[in-house]
Amino acid sequence: MPSFNTEELLQESKKVAERAYAPYSEFRVGAVAVDEDGNSYAGVNVENAAYGSGQCAEASAIGAAVSAGASRIKAIAISSPNAAPCWPCGNCRQILREFDVATVIVEAGDGSAIETPLGDLLPNSFGPEDLAGAGS
Ligand code: THU
């Protein structure tokens, strides 16, 4: 049994996007990560007057999951009222890769869910296991 409902997760991410702090770009993003027990962790983009100090929604959601002690993050849904689909940026793909998040869910233009394996979005990626030979 999957630990999450794709449609519900997408709806949650749409809702949380309303709380984005995006006064500079006015591009709001919401993300909801779900762990193997079905617990969900929401995040939004949090911009900053020093533009480079802003944080993406996916990073906020993963931060919330890790902070709560989530064991294994299975999937993440990402939404924006300003773009459909709202694909994760390159940096966020790498953040998801660190935690082996298997599935990325975004909203298609017609409102339906698009489920994509992270491996399709970040092929031939670099991850924690690649560091295994270092420091010995
Ligand atoms: N943004 C995200 O939150 N996630 C992404 O994957 C792409 C971009 C945010 C960053 C910035 O606050 C705004 O969208 C415009 O780039």
XYZ file of C-alpha atoms and ligand atoms in Angstrom:
152
model
C 0.000 0.000 0.000
C 1.447 3.391 -0.903
C 1.856 5.685 2.091
C 0.340 8.653 0.297
C -2.531 9.742 -1.890
C -1.233 11.655 -4.899
C -4.294 13.884 -5.308
C -4.477 14.734 -1.611
C -0.790 15.591 -1.505
C -1.146 17.853 -4.527
C -4.150 19.619 -2.982
C -2.193 20.130 0.248
C 0.676 21.685 -1.688
C -1.741 24.039 -3.477
C -3.147 25.147 -0.158
C 0.214 25.735 1.481
C 1.417 27.806 -1.510
C -0.951 30.535 -0.266
C 1.394 31.006 2.686
C 4.483 31.562 0.537
C 6.584 34.578 1.446
C 7.365 35.867 -2.019
C 7.158 39.676 -1.928
C 9.932 40.099 -4.520
C 9.163 37.611 -7.268
C 5.465 37.254 -6.402
C 5.922 33.662 -7.520
C 4.404 31.470 -4.828
C 5.393 27.858 -4.348
C 4.104 25.236 -1.936
C 5.614 21.816 -1.357
C 4.506 18.886 0.781
C 6.800 15.970 1.520
C 5.439 12.668 2.816
C 7.298 9.963 4.720
C 6.826 6.210 4.723
C 4.380 6.427 7.621
C 2.150 8.846 5.716
C 3.136 11.911 7.754
C 3.316 15.070 5.669
C 5.570 18.101 6.000
C 4.771 21.386 4.318
C 7.059 24.145 3.108
C 6.856 27.357 1.117
C 9.370 29.571 -0.610
C 10.747 32.157 1.779
C 12.324 35.087 -0.028
C 14.683 37.671 1.384
C 15.578 41.307 0.688
C 19.070 39.942 0.075
C 17.755 37.945 -2.890
C 20.333 35.164 -2.743
C 19.313 34.320 0.817
C 15.863 33.146 -0.248
C 14.814 29.522 0.110
C 12.736 27.327 -2.180
C 9.555 25.593 -1.031
C 11.039 22.127 -1.533
C 13.992 22.978 0.696
C 11.576 24.265 3.360
C 9.496 21.062 3.202
C 12.527 18.793 3.366
C 13.879 20.877 6.244
C 10.586 20.461 8.106
C 10.622 16.689 7.497
C 14.194 16.280 8.684
C 13.580 18.539 11.688
C 10.612 16.375 12.697
C 12.764 13.248 12.503
C 11.096 11.786 9.426
C 12.662 8.437 8.669
C 12.247 8.046 4.944
C 10.732 10.646 2.639
C 8.847 8.924 -0.158
C 7.429 11.710 -2.278
C 6.984 15.431 -2.621
C 4.184 17.417 -4.255
C 4.945 20.891 -5.610
C 2.448 23.567 -6.688
C 2.368 27.185 -7.701
C -0.622 29.348 -8.585
C 1.769 31.044 -11.019
C 2.874 28.043 -13.082
C 1.577 24.601 -13.916
C 3.524 22.456 -13.927
C 5.947 23.928 -11.396
C 8.968 21.647 -11.730
C 11.618 21.707 -9.002
C 14.696 23.780 -9.783
C 18.061 22.080 -10.228
C 19.220 22.820 -6.714
C 16.022 21.367 -5.246
C 16.402 18.217 -7.340
C 19.763 17.724 -5.685
C 18.248 18.337 -2.232
C 15.618 15.665 -2.966
C 18.347 13.324 -4.175
C 20.127 13.525 -0.813
C 17.086 11.961 0.869
C 16.323 9.524 -1.906
C 12.866 11.014 -2.471
C 11.485 8.589 -5.049
C 8.554 10.479 -6.541
C 7.961 14.080 -7.562
C 4.357 15.183 -8.068
C 3.484 18.375 -9.919
C 0.267 19.775 -11.297
C -0.363 19.712 -15.039
C -2.050 22.634 -16.778
C -5.402 20.812 -16.638
C -5.122 20.308 -12.849
C -4.248 16.634 -13.007
C -1.229 15.190 -11.200
C 2.002 14.307 -12.976
C 4.065 11.750 -11.067
C 7.697 11.484 -12.073
C 10.543 9.433 -10.620
C 13.290 11.708 -9.325
C 15.743 9.678 -11.402
C 14.071 11.007 -14.550
C 14.529 14.584 -13.366
C 18.112 14.101 -12.199
C 19.738 11.269 -14.118
C 23.309 10.130 -13.415
C 23.181 12.026 -10.151
C 25.722 12.463 -7.405
C 24.637 11.267 -3.961
C 25.807 10.307 -0.490
C 27.080 6.895 -1.603
C 29.480 8.578 -4.003
C 31.421 9.880 -1.013
C 31.962 6.370 0.328
C 35.558 6.157 -0.904
C 36.635 9.478 0.598
C 38.543 9.998 3.823
C 39.998 6.491 4.023
N 11.091 28.483 -6.279
C 10.781 27.423 -5.465
O 10.307 27.620 -4.331
N 11.013 26.180 -5.917
C 11.524 25.881 -7.143
O 11.810 24.716 -7.418
C 11.714 26.940 -8.135
C 11.645 28.331 -7.618
C 10.904 29.843 -5.767
C 12.187 30.591 -5.497
C 11.740 32.022 -5.603
O 11.231 32.424 -4.329
C 10.587 31.982 -6.588
O 10.205 30.628 -6.701
C 10.955 32.501 -7.969
O 12.087 31.865 -8.458
